[in-house]
Structure formats: C-alpha cells, structure tokens
Amino acid sequence: MSKNWFEQNMNKKLSGSAEDFDLDANWKAIQAKRSKKKRRVLFFWFVLPVVVILFAGSSIFFATDHRYLNDPESISSTALPLASRIVIEKSVTQSSSITTNEDNENSKLESKSGIQSLKQNKKKDSKKYAASASQTTEINPTSERSKASIDQLIVASSIEENNTEIAESRDESDLEKHVFESESDLAISALVSKLSLLPESSIELDIPLFDAEIQSKKTAKKTPGYWIGATAVYGLQSINRSGPEDLYAFRQKEEEALEMMQAGFEFGVKLSRHFSLQTGLNYIQYTDKRVYENTEVYTVIDSNFIISKLLKADGSMQDIYGVAEIPYVREINETSYNRYRHMELPVIIAWENKLTSNFSFRAGAGVSLGLISSRSGSISDINDSKIPLSQAPYKSQGQMAGLLRIEWMYMKPGWSAGIILQGRSDLLNQLKSEAGYTERRTVYAIGLAYRIHL
Amino acid sequence: MQNESSHLLLVHQCLEGDTKSEEALYRRFAPQVMAIARRYAKDDSMAQDYMQECFVALFDKLKKFDASKGDFEPWLYRLCVNQILQLIRKSNRKISFEELSTDLQEPEIQENEMELLDNKMLLNAIRELPNGYREVFNLSVLDNWSHKEISTALKITESSSRSQLARAKSWLRQKLYKIIRHHEQKLV
C-alpha cells in the first residue's frame, strides 16, 4: 500500500515505543488483575456445581413431607398429623353435642367399629367427663390422660382404614373436609371424643404408632414429588444474523438452516400442586445445508504449448511451440452439511393442571445454559476462502437460550408420557465478539417425553 | 529471526507456567504495547489500564498463538489492538462518528513542516480527534489495517471507513498546522 508523506511521517514518528512509564508498578497491576480474573473463574466453577447441588437438594427437601418424621418423644398436639389433630381438636370442642346425642352417635359407632367395651366404659363416665372435656383445648399425648390401650389403638386404626380417602388425600383442606363429612369420619371424631372422656388411668393412646399407620398409608398413595425422564425433540430452525452487510450476507446466502434434534435427560421436582421445577442435560444438534458456488479463474503457464501453426509452401503444417498463459475457468458447486452441537443445562419452571384423571397439561418457561459445544463442516471466510467451522469464532460455552414448553401428558401411577411442543430462541450471540456480527437461532419443535415418578 | 526464536522460547516457557518468563515477556513488549495503548486512550492513566488489560489478555490467549501462521510480534500487536477496541466498546464509549468539521479553505501542514513536530505533539493531536475518527485513523495509518478489516472491527461499511479516514487526516493536518503556528508565535 503506497502511502502519502503525511501518513508515512505519522507512522514513522508514532511507531516507536513508550519508555516513560513505571514498568514495575504496571507489572504488579497486571498480576493483581490476573489473580482476580483467576479467582472469578474459580469462583464461577465452584459456585455452579454448588448451586446445582443446592437446587437439587432443596427441591427434594421441599418435595418431601416432613410432618411425620418428628421424634415420637417430642410429639405435641400441634406436631400431630393434621388428620389426627383435626379429629382430636374437633372432637374436644364438639364433645358436648356428641354427648347430648350420645345414643344416636354411639350406635353409629358401634355398627361401624364394634367397639363394645369402649362404648360401655364411656357410657358410664361420659356425663362425668363431658364438662371437663369441652373445656380442654390441648391434648398432650405423652401425658397419662392421653394414653390408651393397644386394643383401642387397633380399633382406631381400623376406623381409619375405613376412611381411605383420608389416607389417599395429600391435600390438607381436602382432608379436613373428608374428616367431618363421612359417617366413618364422624365415628373417628366420636371415638377420640370418647377417648378423651375416659378416666385418665384407662387412656393409653400411642400417638407415634397411630401416626405411623397414617403415614404409611399416605406414603403409599402419595402423588409423586419428583421425577426423572427422557425427552426427544425434533424441530425446524431459522437463523437471525445481523451486523455489517458484507460480513453476514455471504453466510446468509450459502447456509440454509435445516433442522434441530434434541435428546436429553431431565429431573423435575413438584414445588406445589400446580408448579414444578425441572432441570437436566440436553444434547442439541443443529444442521445447516451449505451450498458453495464460485467461479475460479486461474492461469497456467505452459512452456511447451502450441502457440501457432505454420502453413508451409508445400502445403504441410508445422506446429510452433512456445510459452503460453492458458486461462482456466473452474465452476465450483459444492453442497455440504454443517453441524453445530451443544450440551446444555435447561432450567424450566412449569405450571401444571389436570385435564382429566389421566391427562394433564403443563406449560413451562425457562432458560438453557450452554455447557460445551462443537461444530463440524466448513464456511467461507470474508476472503471467500474455506475454513473449517471448528476454527470459526463461535463460542464454545456460555450460550443462553430461552425456552417455552407446552406438554400434554398421559398420567399413570408411577409413570407418565406425552407430547411436547417447544419454542427455543438464543438469547445471546452464538459468535464471539471478534466475529463482527451476531447470530441467533430460533427453533419450533415437537417431541416426546417419558417420565418415571419417584 | 534470532529475535523471533527467542520470543518463541519465551512463549513456550510462559505456556509451561514460568512466571519469570511471563515477566520477561512483559518487559520486552510493554513499551511497544504502551505506545499502541496511548494512541487509543484519552489520557495516560487510561493508556496504562489498556496496556495492563492487553497483557492479561495476552497471557490468557497465549496458547492460541500458532507459530506456523506467523511471527509472534505482529500477532501480539493485533491482539492488543483488538483488546483495546473491545475495552472501548465495554466502557460504553460507543464508537460513533460525530460530524467532524473540516474547512476546505483552512491551510494544512506541509511536508517540510512535519519535522518541527515531536512525538508528544502528534500524540496529543490524535487524542483530540473525536471518537470513531481516532480509531479509524489509528487502525489504518498506524496499525496498517485494511478498510475491510476496519469495517469488520468497527461494524461500519468500507466506504464510511475510507471517508472518515480522509476527514480525520484533513482535520489532523489543519490541527498540526495550527500547532506549528502557535509554536512559532511562542518562539517569536
């Protein structure tokens, strides 16, 4: 490049080096900046697994019902399972009315549970203890008064068995409703009322055992709190490029976005009746079709080429050889497929609602974080020369995409399967900043999911 | 050639984690990198910050240096310029092109007058160039980047790179003319 005098002068005068600065102080500053950067990187890689572990751990913790795991020694009325607490408290407050309609209620109780001895004992003492029971607002299961015989406990448990809905239901409000609606519930209420009316010496209610009974039934029929599963998704993609016209125009021209395939494992946790959180590991592969068309014109110098023919007087022809520049034109038409592979960590929060007893609908939104990525194929660089995609300035990790998911799941005890509709769009540029332009992909996909509920 | 092999040896030792070699590499190239940083920075403290960031980036990306593709020195300078441009972008100093008023009637510095100007005067004049123009001038005239490369780096078109360079040069010639006249008046 020929330069004018002004540029040459400027270049000459300013291309030297700077000596008038403190080398040592700057070196110390550089070392400080490097160690800070190293710490930041280490902190990130330390925090990431900790966050993942905490997330998984807390999700499992909150999805597990801890009310039945209390130490039996420390059980108080407020620590009792809700079912028994409601029954006991309700029976205590209603004891007067139960006592007034005693014959009627007790006959129901008798027909259901056949607890004759209990009935007789309580009949004798019901009036005597009615007043004191109606004033009682708290029951201490560890006190002498709250102790019942094992026989009585078995009776109580058998009554509980009749009321299967209590054990089946996880929902506390449902439980409360059931407890006071059915006849058998009324029987429990009456029973506990009568237990509380018994002479102190004859009551021996083993609350921990009573709890364990309910708990085992609850656990057996409990709705799954978390799940593991697998998904497979296939979709069509589009690429949005922006930046200087000359930079991305040829990429836009030579690359056609085709398809996306995604397969992954997932781990989900139910946060509440309607909300759940899921994460996992997804392998994603984008495929682009690359059509490269070019016309190459090049010259070959041949030193022994027929440059002319000489027609002799006798009519014969003679070839004259010499150096010749022979132009060649080569049409290049190349079709290949570029593949971009990503390993990602999705985090999705979803809202779920049961449509029927077997079908549920889920809608979720979240982000997918790029852990590692690789590419195969080739592209043209700005000088129209072919370079492998592995050398192109794409980010290897740290990408982020937004996810939207709609699912229709067929639910069976222990497992579920269904159809997924997924929308996905890159939130960050797929290319490094030095690439000069941005590239983002958007995908609309359909897929299948299978989950095992734990 | 001998220099290049000693550079490569230093690079190799740096890659093995030898901190003394890192310091040696720094001491060898810091003056040149500082000279580059000064041309892009508004003042000396900013230039020192740029220089430090350039070396942080250098030690970070040293493993990417491929000796088969070219010499170390040009690779380093290019990395530094890229790093500085990135820092300019990060510092929200948007590389935008304000209207640069150059009067066609104004006299411009002549070739023989250039000798009267020292390095510091030229540097100050360049620093007075508005954002955008300074980067284009530095990249094209002093770092020998092509307009295609400049357009890629600054996300502008090649034609605007050319026109901005022409304007920057004209503005600088006028500015330098004024500096010389001012200098002469002082001497008188």
XYZ file of C-alpha atoms in Angstrom:
642
model
C 0.000 0.000 0.000
C 1.583 3.266 -1.090
C 1.243 5.995 1.476
C 1.441 9.705 1.169
C 4.012 11.773 3.010
C 1.643 12.636 5.850
C 0.843 9.020 6.698
C 4.473 7.983 6.357
C 5.585 10.772 8.691
C 2.954 9.965 11.259
C 3.766 6.281 11.101
C 7.471 6.951 11.470
C 7.076 9.245 14.452
C 4.480 7.256 16.352
C 5.519 3.669 15.701
C 8.228 3.770 18.361
C 7.918 2.582 21.881
C 6.992 4.354 25.094
C 9.587 4.302 27.818
C 8.307 6.917 30.243
C 6.106 4.770 32.464
C 6.597 2.627 35.544
C 7.248 -0.932 34.355
C 7.264 -2.478 37.844
C 4.053 -0.858 39.052
C 2.259 -1.924 35.887
C 3.557 -5.487 36.204
C 2.176 -5.645 39.741
C -1.154 -4.313 38.489
C -1.205 -6.950 35.745
C -0.524 -9.721 38.253
C -3.289 -8.418 40.512
C -5.736 -8.332 37.602
C -4.792 -11.852 36.544
C -5.243 -13.314 40.005
C -8.590 -11.521 40.324
C -9.672 -12.984 36.994
C -8.493 -16.462 38.044
C -10.423 -16.153 41.286
C -13.509 -15.110 39.376
C -13.240 -18.140 37.057
C -12.616 -20.483 40.000
C -15.499 -18.923 41.886
C -17.801 -19.484 38.910
C -16.821 -23.146 38.542
C -17.118 -23.607 42.291
C -20.480 -21.872 42.541
C -22.069 -23.623 39.554
C -21.962 -27.173 40.989
C -22.857 -25.859 44.452
C -25.922 -24.116 43.029
C -26.919 -27.241 41.126
C -26.483 -29.424 44.222
C -28.344 -26.934 46.416
C -31.107 -26.699 43.866
C -31.499 -30.462 43.629
C -31.178 -30.911 47.394
C -33.628 -28.199 48.333
C -36.057 -29.404 45.710
C -36.013 -32.918 47.192
C -36.262 -31.475 50.698
C -39.282 -29.327 49.918
C -40.947 -32.085 47.935
C -40.749 -34.466 50.918
C -43.420 -34.323 53.624
C -41.589 -33.898 56.920
C -44.544 -33.727 59.262
C -44.379 -37.438 60.084
C -40.672 -37.553 60.677
C -40.768 -35.885 64.077
C -39.237 -37.584 67.057
C -42.034 -39.551 68.788
C -40.772 -38.367 72.160
C -41.365 -34.773 71.317
C -44.800 -35.056 69.794
C -47.277 -32.453 70.956
C -50.782 -31.833 69.740
C -49.572 -29.292 67.192
C -46.958 -31.737 65.883
C -49.548 -34.376 65.184
C -50.517 -35.184 61.623
C -53.227 -32.880 60.531
C -55.791 -35.668 60.229
C -55.497 -36.767 63.844
C -55.089 -33.215 65.099
C -58.255 -32.062 63.440
C -60.095 -35.117 64.642
C -58.924 -34.707 68.199
C -59.381 -30.969 68.452
C -62.706 -31.063 66.704
C -63.938 -33.868 68.911
C -62.895 -31.994 72.010
C -64.728 -28.864 71.056
C -67.759 -30.816 69.930
C -67.826 -33.171 72.852
C -70.852 -31.544 74.411
C -73.027 -32.076 71.404
C -71.725 -35.570 70.923
C -72.569 -36.315 74.492
C -76.082 -34.879 74.114
C -76.785 -37.059 71.116
C -74.822 -39.794 72.638
C -77.100 -42.754 71.991
C -77.599 -41.925 68.399
C -73.926 -41.293 67.681
C -72.687 -44.206 69.676
C -74.972 -46.611 67.870
C -73.385 -45.489 64.607
C -70.024 -46.017 66.095
C -70.989 -49.452 67.324
C -72.290 -50.592 63.986
C -69.144 -49.411 62.225
C -66.424 -50.476 64.563
C -67.965 -52.786 67.096
C -66.138 -51.326 69.993
C -68.473 -52.523 72.654
C -66.171 -52.352 75.598
C -65.122 -48.894 74.775
C -68.716 -47.801 74.462
C -69.650 -49.278 77.843
C -66.785 -47.663 79.630
C -67.504 -44.339 78.116
C -71.242 -44.537 78.694
C -70.610 -44.724 82.373
C -68.312 -41.818 82.530
C -69.475 -39.671 79.655
C -71.552 -37.256 81.676
C -68.908 -37.069 84.321
C -66.199 -36.042 81.935
C -68.228 -34.124 79.356
C -67.759 -30.781 81.020
C -64.055 -31.173 81.549
C -63.524 -32.395 78.011
C -65.386 -29.495 76.494
C -63.057 -27.150 78.329
C -59.944 -28.966 77.143
C -58.204 -27.171 74.324
C -54.935 -29.075 74.209
C -54.072 -32.732 74.350
C -50.659 -33.828 75.387
C -50.134 -37.307 74.016
C -47.312 -38.015 76.399
C -49.473 -37.348 79.455
C -51.140 -40.128 81.351
C -54.553 -38.931 80.246
C -53.861 -39.365 76.565
C -52.616 -42.924 76.845
C -54.895 -45.641 75.549
C -54.569 -49.353 75.343
C -53.182 -51.060 72.254
C -56.600 -52.553 71.650
C -58.125 -49.169 71.459
C -55.409 -48.077 69.077
C -56.122 -51.012 66.785
C -59.788 -50.076 66.839
C -58.877 -46.528 65.995
C -56.688 -47.732 63.166
C -59.415 -49.956 61.802
C -61.724 -46.981 61.717
C -59.018 -45.079 59.919
C -58.813 -47.847 57.342
C -62.483 -47.357 56.513
C -61.749 -43.830 55.681
C -59.429 -44.490 52.766
C -59.952 -41.041 51.385
C -58.124 -39.563 54.336
C -55.029 -41.564 53.643
C -55.238 -41.021 49.914
C -55.534 -37.317 50.032
C -52.386 -35.226 50.302
C -54.274 -32.034 50.292
C -54.851 -30.803 53.809
C -58.015 -28.893 53.035
C -59.442 -31.956 51.344
C -58.539 -33.958 54.386
C -60.341 -31.607 56.728
C -63.419 -31.782 54.576
C -63.386 -35.565 54.416
C -62.853 -35.946 58.145
C -66.108 -34.295 59.013
C -68.247 -35.332 56.116
C -68.497 -39.120 56.094
C -70.039 -41.325 58.692
C -66.810 -43.091 59.381
C -65.181 -39.724 59.975
C -67.828 -38.926 62.450
C -67.046 -42.208 64.086
C -63.393 -41.225 64.439
C -64.457 -37.955 65.865
C -66.744 -39.663 68.324
C -64.098 -42.210 69.195
C -61.451 -39.686 70.005
C -64.003 -37.673 71.890
C -64.792 -40.688 73.957
C -61.140 -41.479 74.476
C -60.720 -38.061 75.892
C -63.667 -38.676 78.178
C -62.265 -41.866 79.578
C -60.822 -41.896 83.068
C -57.212 -40.822 82.870
C -55.904 -44.152 84.044
C -57.610 -46.128 81.261
C -56.427 -43.988 78.309
C -53.237 -45.116 76.673
C -53.068 -43.793 73.138
C -49.796 -44.480 71.407
C -49.719 -41.467 69.129
C -46.445 -42.285 67.313
C -47.841 -45.649 66.268
C -51.081 -44.016 65.270
C -49.096 -41.526 63.203
C -47.005 -44.225 61.598
C -50.120 -46.004 60.477
C -51.473 -42.926 58.757
C -48.109 -42.050 57.356
C -47.534 -45.433 55.786
C -50.853 -45.153 54.015
C -50.175 -41.628 52.937
C -46.753 -42.529 51.598
C -48.119 -45.488 49.734
C -50.653 -43.434 47.804
C -48.810 -40.126 47.735
C -48.652 -38.164 44.464
C -45.057 -38.256 43.143
C -42.923 -35.354 44.347
C -40.153 -35.604 41.790
C -39.382 -37.433 38.601
C -36.682 -38.406 36.165
C -37.320 -38.678 32.485
C -36.123 -38.562 28.929
C -37.140 -36.344 26.046
C -36.589 -36.389 22.299
C -37.449 -33.316 20.253
C -37.252 -32.537 16.545
C -37.809 -29.137 15.028
C -37.224 -26.620 12.285
C -34.980 -23.662 12.830
C -34.269 -20.240 11.457
C -31.146 -18.119 11.827
C -31.179 -14.433 12.550
C -27.938 -12.719 11.624
C -27.104 -9.077 11.997
C -24.065 -6.939 11.511
C -22.211 -5.370 8.586
C -23.863 -6.326 5.314
C -20.747 -7.749 3.661
C -19.913 -9.956 6.637
C -23.041 -11.971 7.048
C -24.560 -11.632 3.605
C -22.449 -14.437 2.153
C -23.155 -16.661 5.185
C -26.849 -15.978 4.747
C -26.510 -16.867 1.084
C -24.501 -20.043 1.429
C -26.035 -21.509 4.586
C -29.616 -22.707 4.810
C -30.951 -23.560 8.261
C -32.492 -27.011 8.241
C -33.346 -28.893 11.406
C -32.723 -29.295 15.085
C -32.614 -32.516 17.041
C -32.607 -32.619 20.807
C -32.339 -35.516 23.208
C -31.960 -35.294 26.908
C -32.476 -36.469 30.419
C -34.459 -34.469 32.873
C -35.001 -34.254 36.570
C -38.063 -32.491 37.937
C -39.466 -31.525 41.280
C -43.037 -30.661 42.191
C -42.950 -27.448 44.148
C -46.651 -27.319 44.825
C -49.842 -28.746 43.440
C -49.517 -26.724 40.215
C -45.898 -25.688 39.970
C -42.814 -27.691 39.266
C -39.177 -27.042 38.510
C -37.105 -29.140 36.178
C -33.536 -29.343 35.013
C -31.425 -31.945 33.209
C -28.977 -32.294 30.402
C -29.794 -31.810 26.724
C -27.789 -32.677 23.642
C -28.777 -30.427 20.750
C -27.688 -30.648 17.152
C -28.439 -28.032 14.511
C -27.964 -28.927 10.878
C -27.431 -26.356 8.144
C -27.092 -27.029 4.459
C -24.175 -25.231 2.859
C -24.180 -24.615 -0.861
C -20.981 -23.048 -2.082
C -20.923 -21.710 -5.604
C -17.944 -19.983 -7.075
C -16.185 -19.433 -10.358
C -12.439 -19.663 -10.165
C -10.366 -18.197 -12.985
C -6.728 -19.097 -12.959
C -3.847 -19.115 -15.372
C -1.422 -21.931 -16.013
C 1.858 -21.164 -17.739
C 2.756 -23.869 -20.216
C 6.232 -23.605 -21.683
C 5.579 -26.176 -24.366
C 2.268 -25.153 -25.807
C 1.326 -24.944 -29.478
C 1.164 -21.231 -29.933
C 0.776 -21.212 -33.716
C 0.707 -23.365 -36.780
C 2.826 -22.693 -39.776
C 1.485 -23.437 -43.200
C 4.391 -24.365 -45.383
C 4.666 -23.756 -49.111
C 4.370 -27.461 -49.757
C 1.029 -27.438 -48.047
C 2.126 -29.160 -44.886
C 1.502 -27.781 -41.384
C 4.110 -27.232 -38.699
C 3.320 -26.678 -35.018
C 5.175 -23.866 -33.304
C 5.704 -24.461 -29.566
C 6.335 -21.771 -27.022
C 5.407 -20.353 -23.600
C 1.744 -19.631 -23.271
C -0.527 -18.462 -20.458
C -3.581 -20.655 -20.551
C -6.621 -19.328 -18.678
C -8.827 -21.886 -16.974
C -12.282 -21.329 -15.585
C -13.494 -23.682 -12.880
C -17.074 -23.714 -11.703
C -17.364 -24.833 -8.074
C -20.685 -26.102 -6.863
C -20.359 -27.792 -3.518
C -23.091 -28.986 -1.160
C -22.257 -29.987 2.368
C -23.887 -30.052 5.790
C -22.687 -28.044 8.755
C -23.495 -29.328 12.221
C -23.475 -27.365 15.453
C -23.647 -29.444 18.634
C -24.383 -28.185 22.110
C -24.588 -29.759 25.551
C -26.937 -27.656 27.624
C -28.405 -27.413 31.091
C -32.072 -26.376 30.953
C -33.868 -24.880 33.947
C -37.638 -24.696 33.475
C -40.421 -23.658 35.799
C -43.767 -25.118 34.790
C -47.412 -24.737 35.659
C -49.466 -27.913 35.578
C -53.145 -28.655 35.638
C -55.026 -31.946 35.443
C -57.408 -32.002 32.498
C -58.932 -35.362 33.351
C -57.960 -38.082 35.800
C -55.368 -39.359 33.320
C -54.364 -36.319 31.300
C -52.554 -33.250 32.435
C -51.429 -30.068 30.754
C -48.142 -28.352 31.525
C -46.818 -25.009 30.355
C -43.276 -24.052 31.206
C -40.697 -21.367 30.565
C -37.031 -21.206 31.349
C -33.507 -20.879 30.124
C -30.986 -23.295 28.714
C -27.344 -22.709 29.560
C -24.647 -23.836 27.129
C -22.078 -26.066 28.807
C -19.978 -27.151 25.877
C -20.335 -27.045 22.105
C -18.595 -28.245 18.979
C -19.026 -27.848 15.253
C -18.236 -29.738 12.084
C -18.303 -28.609 8.481
C -16.924 -25.534 6.833
C -17.770 -21.960 5.952
C -16.296 -19.287 3.752
C -14.418 -16.520 5.462
C -14.516 -12.906 4.413
C -11.847 -13.503 1.775
C -14.002 -16.263 0.281
C -11.642 -18.993 1.373
C -12.968 -22.143 3.008
C -12.256 -22.563 6.696
C -13.313 -25.390 8.998
C -16.176 -24.500 11.341
C -14.053 -25.609 14.290
C -11.837 -22.590 13.617
C -14.730 -20.167 13.163
C -15.185 -17.682 16.013
C -18.105 -19.445 17.698
C -18.493 -19.554 21.464
C -17.655 -22.910 22.998
C -19.700 -22.369 26.129
C -21.714 -19.730 27.933
C -24.540 -19.527 25.409
C -28.019 -18.942 26.713
C -31.369 -19.714 25.123
C -34.920 -19.028 26.231
C -37.309 -21.986 26.290
C -41.076 -22.200 26.135
C -42.728 -25.588 26.511
C -46.239 -26.938 26.360
C -46.877 -30.564 27.285
C -49.837 -32.911 27.268
C -49.078 -35.853 29.487
C -50.854 -39.166 29.924
C -50.539 -39.964 33.624
C -50.409 -43.431 35.118
C -49.328 -44.391 38.622
C -45.543 -44.359 38.607
C -45.037 -43.012 35.096
C -46.293 -40.575 32.508
C -45.702 -39.977 28.820
C -46.724 -37.280 26.450
C -46.211 -34.815 23.655
C -44.098 -31.684 23.866
C -44.316 -28.504 21.815
C -41.198 -26.446 22.299
C -40.087 -22.983 21.226
C -36.494 -22.017 21.698
C -34.556 -18.894 20.874
C -30.965 -17.912 21.545
C -30.779 -15.033 23.978
C -27.081 -14.402 23.451
C -24.932 -14.156 20.363
C -23.592 -17.551 19.292
C -20.458 -15.914 17.955
C -17.597 -14.360 19.821
C -17.381 -10.592 19.822
C -14.445 -10.515 17.403
C -16.579 -12.207 14.746
C -18.087 -8.828 13.902
C -21.698 -9.880 13.640
C -24.317 -11.697 15.666
C -26.027 -14.995 15.017
C -29.088 -16.280 16.863
C -31.238 -19.303 16.164
C -34.930 -19.807 16.751
C -36.485 -23.272 16.747
C -40.037 -24.575 16.796
C -40.101 -28.231 17.699
C -42.275 -31.171 18.621
C -41.247 -34.111 20.735
C -41.987 -36.890 23.147
C -41.391 -37.200 26.858
C -41.379 -40.163 29.191
C -41.149 -39.747 32.951
C -40.789 -42.051 35.899
C -42.243 -40.611 39.081
C -40.201 -41.334 42.183
C 14.984 -14.431 13.004
C 17.051 -14.744 16.150
C 14.648 -12.390 17.886
C 11.697 -14.472 16.786
C 13.233 -17.672 18.117
C 13.903 -16.005 21.474
C 10.291 -14.787 21.508
C 9.112 -18.318 20.806
C 11.265 -19.675 23.593
C 9.754 -17.161 25.999
C 6.253 -18.008 24.814
C 6.958 -21.700 25.302
C 8.214 -21.098 28.836
C 5.199 -18.912 29.606
C 2.908 -21.691 28.450
C 4.638 -24.010 30.889
C 3.638 -21.615 33.664
C 7.000 -19.981 34.300
C 6.188 -16.611 35.902
C 9.711 -15.276 35.364
C 9.317 -15.800 31.625
C 5.982 -14.029 31.778
C 7.640 -11.056 33.381
C 10.442 -11.168 30.817
C 7.890 -11.229 28.002
C 6.117 -8.283 29.595
C 9.316 -6.273 29.974
C 10.266 -6.969 26.371
C 6.994 -5.838 24.832
C 5.479 -3.420 27.360
C 6.980 -0.256 25.735
C 5.542 -1.141 22.338
C 2.177 -2.120 23.758
C 2.095 1.081 25.801
C 2.777 3.087 22.620
C -0.202 1.424 20.960
C -2.398 1.966 24.028
C -1.511 5.652 24.206
C -2.741 6.249 20.674
C -6.195 4.899 21.522
C -6.531 6.286 25.046
C -7.690 9.728 26.000
C -5.022 10.074 28.687
C -2.058 8.243 30.175
C -3.882 6.559 33.049
C -6.357 5.089 30.586
C -3.427 4.026 28.392
C -1.850 2.190 31.331
C -5.130 0.457 32.022
C -5.377 -0.598 28.360
C -1.802 -1.850 28.445
C -2.430 -3.915 31.566
C -5.586 -5.434 30.071
C -3.646 -6.250 26.898
C -1.135 -8.299 28.881
C -3.872 -10.004 30.900
C -5.485 -10.990 27.580
C -2.102 -11.994 26.152
C -1.330 -14.471 28.944
C -4.869 -15.736 28.706
C -4.735 -16.336 24.953
C -1.093 -17.255 24.584
C -1.979 -20.899 23.957
C -3.833 -19.812 20.831
C -0.664 -18.464 19.252
C 0.318 -20.624 16.294
C 3.908 -20.072 15.205
C 3.256 -21.739 11.854
C 0.848 -18.968 10.913
C 3.163 -16.055 11.516
C 5.525 -14.242 13.831
C 4.758 -13.529 17.444
C 5.189 -9.756 17.377
C 2.513 -8.903 14.787
C 0.180 -11.407 16.456
C 0.706 -9.685 19.787
C 0.112 -6.197 18.395
C -3.043 -7.313 16.652
C -4.303 -8.961 19.817
C -3.587 -5.752 21.724
C -5.465 -3.594 19.233
C -8.432 -5.995 19.316
C -8.373 -5.978 23.097
C -8.282 -2.176 23.217
C -11.205 -1.929 20.776
C -13.112 -4.358 22.963
C -12.351 -2.260 26.051
C -13.523 0.877 24.275
C -16.792 -0.866 23.446
C -17.163 -2.193 27.002
C -16.563 1.201 28.567
C -19.697 2.395 26.770
C -17.592 4.689 24.721
C -19.695 3.955 21.713
C -17.670 4.147 18.534
C -19.862 6.673 16.841
C -18.924 9.228 14.262
C -19.786 12.766 15.149
C -19.718 15.431 12.471
C -16.110 16.461 12.064
C -15.851 19.980 10.717
C -13.028 20.435 8.292
C -12.828 23.672 6.408
C -11.615 23.292 2.881
C -10.277 26.848 2.972
C -8.152 26.269 6.062
C -4.413 25.868 5.475
C -2.896 22.486 6.152
C 0.544 21.440 7.328
C 3.180 20.955 4.644
C 5.624 18.070 4.369
C 8.711 20.044 5.417
C 6.911 21.358 8.498
C 6.342 17.873 9.876
C 9.915 17.811 11.117
C 9.049 20.548 13.601
C 6.612 18.310 15.408
C 7.664 15.855 18.060
C 6.046 12.622 19.134
C 4.114 14.184 22.019
C 2.561 16.901 19.843
C 1.384 14.334 17.328
C 0.005 12.101 20.066
C -1.929 14.990 21.599
C -3.358 15.917 18.216
C -4.511 12.344 17.643
C -6.067 12.232 21.115
C -8.095 15.311 20.227
C -9.714 13.512 17.313
C -13.323 12.644 18.120
C -14.224 9.040 18.954
C -14.516 6.847 15.920
C -12.249 9.002 13.780
C -9.371 8.338 16.157
C -9.906 4.579 15.934
C -10.141 4.638 12.122
C -7.012 6.790 11.833
C -5.039 4.628 14.258
C -6.113 1.372 12.678
C -5.492 2.478 9.118
C -2.419 4.728 9.307
C -0.559 3.438 12.338
C -1.618 -0.206 12.600
C -1.847 -0.776 8.840
C -5.258 -2.411 8.862
C -7.176 -2.596 5.594
C -10.513 -0.839 5.267
C -12.187 -4.228 5.105
C -10.685 -5.181 8.460
C -11.590 -1.807 9.967
C -15.152 -2.094 8.761
C -15.402 -5.519 10.380
C -13.918 -4.395 13.672
C -15.886 -1.172 13.982
C -19.046 -2.501 12.339
C -19.128 0.160 9.664
C -19.034 -0.068 5.908
C -15.786 0.092 3.981
C -16.807 3.288 2.243
C -17.520 5.050 5.521
C -14.167 3.856 6.832
C -12.493 5.457 3.814
C -14.375 8.727 4.080
C -13.797 9.005 7.819
C -10.117 8.402 7.374
C -9.942 11.164 4.762
C -11.768 13.546 7.098
C -9.589 12.595 10.062
C -6.433 13.190 8.055
C -7.617 16.542 6.818
C -8.639 17.582 10.329
C -5.273 16.471 11.706
C -3.317 18.397 9.019
C -5.218 21.542 9.899
C -4.721 20.926 13.594
C -0.995 20.338 13.175
C -0.709 23.498 11.071
C -2.272 25.452 13.928
C 0.055 23.819 16.455
C 3.103 24.807 14.415
C 1.906 28.390 14.010
C 1.225 28.545 17.730
C 4.644 27.108 18.451
C 6.290 29.636 16.131
C 4.479 32.551 17.773
C 5.692 31.387 21.150
C 9.268 31.288 19.899
C 8.971 34.810 18.466
